[in-house]
XYZ file of N, CA, C and O in Angstrom:
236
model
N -6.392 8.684 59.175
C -5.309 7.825 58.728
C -4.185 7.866 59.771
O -3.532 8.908 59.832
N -3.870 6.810 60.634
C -2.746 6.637 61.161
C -1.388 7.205 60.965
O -1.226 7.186 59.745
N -0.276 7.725 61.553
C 0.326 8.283 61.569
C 2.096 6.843 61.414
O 2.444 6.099 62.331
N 2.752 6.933 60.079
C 3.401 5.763 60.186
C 4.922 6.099 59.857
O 5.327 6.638 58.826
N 5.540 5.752 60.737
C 7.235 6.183 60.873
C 8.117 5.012 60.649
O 7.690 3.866 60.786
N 9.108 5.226 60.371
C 10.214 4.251 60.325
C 10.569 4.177 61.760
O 10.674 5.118 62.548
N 10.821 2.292 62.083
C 11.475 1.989 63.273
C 13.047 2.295 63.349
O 13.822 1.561 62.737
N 13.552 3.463 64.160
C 14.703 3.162 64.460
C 15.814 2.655 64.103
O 16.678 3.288 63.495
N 15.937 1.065 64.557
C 16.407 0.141 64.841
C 16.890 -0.450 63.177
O 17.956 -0.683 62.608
N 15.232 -0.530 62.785
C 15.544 -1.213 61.801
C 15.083 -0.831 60.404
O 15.351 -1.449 59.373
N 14.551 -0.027 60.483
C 13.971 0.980 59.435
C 12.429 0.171 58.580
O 11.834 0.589 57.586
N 12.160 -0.977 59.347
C 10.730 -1.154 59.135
C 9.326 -0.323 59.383
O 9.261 0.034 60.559
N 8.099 0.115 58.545
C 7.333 1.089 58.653
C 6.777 0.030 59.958
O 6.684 -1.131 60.356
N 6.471 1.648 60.272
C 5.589 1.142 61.974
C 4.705 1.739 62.357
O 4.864 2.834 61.817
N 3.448 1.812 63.208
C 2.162 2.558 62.665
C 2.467 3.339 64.289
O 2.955 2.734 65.244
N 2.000 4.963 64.299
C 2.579 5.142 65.753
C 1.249 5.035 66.222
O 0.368 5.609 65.582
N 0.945 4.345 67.309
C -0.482 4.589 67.902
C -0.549 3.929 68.958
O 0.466 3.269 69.180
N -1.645 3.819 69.969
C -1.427 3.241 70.944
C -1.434 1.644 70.654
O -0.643 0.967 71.310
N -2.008 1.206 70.013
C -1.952 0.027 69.358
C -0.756 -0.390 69.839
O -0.709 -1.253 70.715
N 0.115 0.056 69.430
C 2.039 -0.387 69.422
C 2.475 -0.283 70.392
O 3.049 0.792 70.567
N 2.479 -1.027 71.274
C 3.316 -0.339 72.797
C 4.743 -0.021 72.459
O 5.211 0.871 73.166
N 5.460 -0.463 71.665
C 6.465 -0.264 71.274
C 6.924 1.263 70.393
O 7.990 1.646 69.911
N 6.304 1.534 70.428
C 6.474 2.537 69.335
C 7.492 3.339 70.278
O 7.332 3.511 71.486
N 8.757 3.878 69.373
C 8.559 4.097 67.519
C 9.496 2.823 67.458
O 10.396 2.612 66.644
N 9.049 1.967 68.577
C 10.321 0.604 67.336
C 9.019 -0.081 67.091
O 7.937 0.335 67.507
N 9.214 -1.218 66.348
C 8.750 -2.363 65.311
C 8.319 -3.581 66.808
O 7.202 -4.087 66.917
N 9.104 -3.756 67.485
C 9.328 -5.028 68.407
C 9.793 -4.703 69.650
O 10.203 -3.546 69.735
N 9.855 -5.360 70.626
C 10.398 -5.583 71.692
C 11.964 -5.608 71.381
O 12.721 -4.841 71.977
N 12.360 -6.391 70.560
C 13.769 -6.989 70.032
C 14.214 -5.244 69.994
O 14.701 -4.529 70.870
N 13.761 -4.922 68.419
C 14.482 -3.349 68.286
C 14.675 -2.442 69.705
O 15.790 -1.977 69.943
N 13.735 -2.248 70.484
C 13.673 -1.713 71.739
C 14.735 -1.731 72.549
O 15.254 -0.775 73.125
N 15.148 -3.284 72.577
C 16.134 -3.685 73.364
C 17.834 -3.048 72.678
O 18.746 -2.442 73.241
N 17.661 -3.546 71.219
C 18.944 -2.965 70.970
C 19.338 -2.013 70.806
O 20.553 -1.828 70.737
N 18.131 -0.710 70.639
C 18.083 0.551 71.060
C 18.870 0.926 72.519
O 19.798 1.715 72.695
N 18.315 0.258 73.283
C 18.321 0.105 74.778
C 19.847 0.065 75.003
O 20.307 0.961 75.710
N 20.749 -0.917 74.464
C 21.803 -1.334 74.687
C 23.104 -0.640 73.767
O 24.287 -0.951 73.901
N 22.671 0.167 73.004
C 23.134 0.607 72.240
C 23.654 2.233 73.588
O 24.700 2.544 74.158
N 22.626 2.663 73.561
C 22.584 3.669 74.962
C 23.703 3.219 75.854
O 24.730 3.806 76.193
N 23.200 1.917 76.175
C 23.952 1.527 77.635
C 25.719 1.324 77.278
O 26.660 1.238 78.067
N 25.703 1.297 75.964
C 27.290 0.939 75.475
C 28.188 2.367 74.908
O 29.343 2.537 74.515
N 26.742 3.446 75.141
C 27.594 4.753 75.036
C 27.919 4.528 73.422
O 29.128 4.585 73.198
N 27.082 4.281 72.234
C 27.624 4.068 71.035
C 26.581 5.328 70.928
O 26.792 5.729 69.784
N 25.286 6.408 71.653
C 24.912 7.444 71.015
C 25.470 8.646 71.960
O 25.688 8.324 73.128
N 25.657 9.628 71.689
C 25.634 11.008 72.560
C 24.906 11.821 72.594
O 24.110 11.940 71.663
N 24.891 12.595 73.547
C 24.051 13.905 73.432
C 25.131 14.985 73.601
O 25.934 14.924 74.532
N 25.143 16.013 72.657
C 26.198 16.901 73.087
C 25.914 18.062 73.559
O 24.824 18.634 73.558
N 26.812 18.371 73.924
C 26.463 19.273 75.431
C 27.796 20.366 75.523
O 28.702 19.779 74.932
N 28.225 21.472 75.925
C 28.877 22.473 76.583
C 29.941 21.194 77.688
O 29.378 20.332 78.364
N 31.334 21.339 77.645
C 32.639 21.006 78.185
C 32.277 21.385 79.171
O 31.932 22.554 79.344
N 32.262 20.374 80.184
C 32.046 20.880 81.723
C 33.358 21.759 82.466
O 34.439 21.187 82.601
N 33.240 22.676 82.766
C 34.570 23.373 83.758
C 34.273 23.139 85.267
O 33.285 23.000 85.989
N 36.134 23.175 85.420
C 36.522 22.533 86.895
C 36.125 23.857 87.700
O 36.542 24.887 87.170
N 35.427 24.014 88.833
C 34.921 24.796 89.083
C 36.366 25.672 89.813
O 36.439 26.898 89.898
N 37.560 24.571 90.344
C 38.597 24.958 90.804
C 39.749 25.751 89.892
O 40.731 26.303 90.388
N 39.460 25.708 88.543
C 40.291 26.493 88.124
C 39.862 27.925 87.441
O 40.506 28.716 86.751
N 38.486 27.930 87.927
C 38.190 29.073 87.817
C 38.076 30.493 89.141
O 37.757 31.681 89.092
N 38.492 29.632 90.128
C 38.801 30.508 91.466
C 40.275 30.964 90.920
O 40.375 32.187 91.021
N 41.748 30.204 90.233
C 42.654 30.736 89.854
C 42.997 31.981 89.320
O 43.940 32.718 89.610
N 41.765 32.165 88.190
C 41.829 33.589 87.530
C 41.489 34.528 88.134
O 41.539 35.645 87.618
């Protein structure tokens, strides 16, 4: 039995397999607004506050 997840995007069931080139979205469409969603910085990954490497020669 196929293995079947919600798309992303749009929360339509979607079958994961090679079948789907898309997977785990539904469409090309979802893909894209996935895609752009990224590119508009609306997801993050969070991460450790980068330090200035110069104010740590101060201390």
């Amino acid at each position: 039995m196929p293995t079947v997840v919600d798309c992303p995007t749009c929360g339509k069931k979607v079958e994961w397999s090679e079948k789907n080139k898309y997977r785990p979205f539904c469409s090309e469409r979802c893909k894209q607004i996935d895609l752009g969603a990224w590119a508009e910085e609306k997801y993050t990954i969070p991460g450790a506050i980068p330090t200035d490497p110069l104010e740590e020669d101060k201390q």
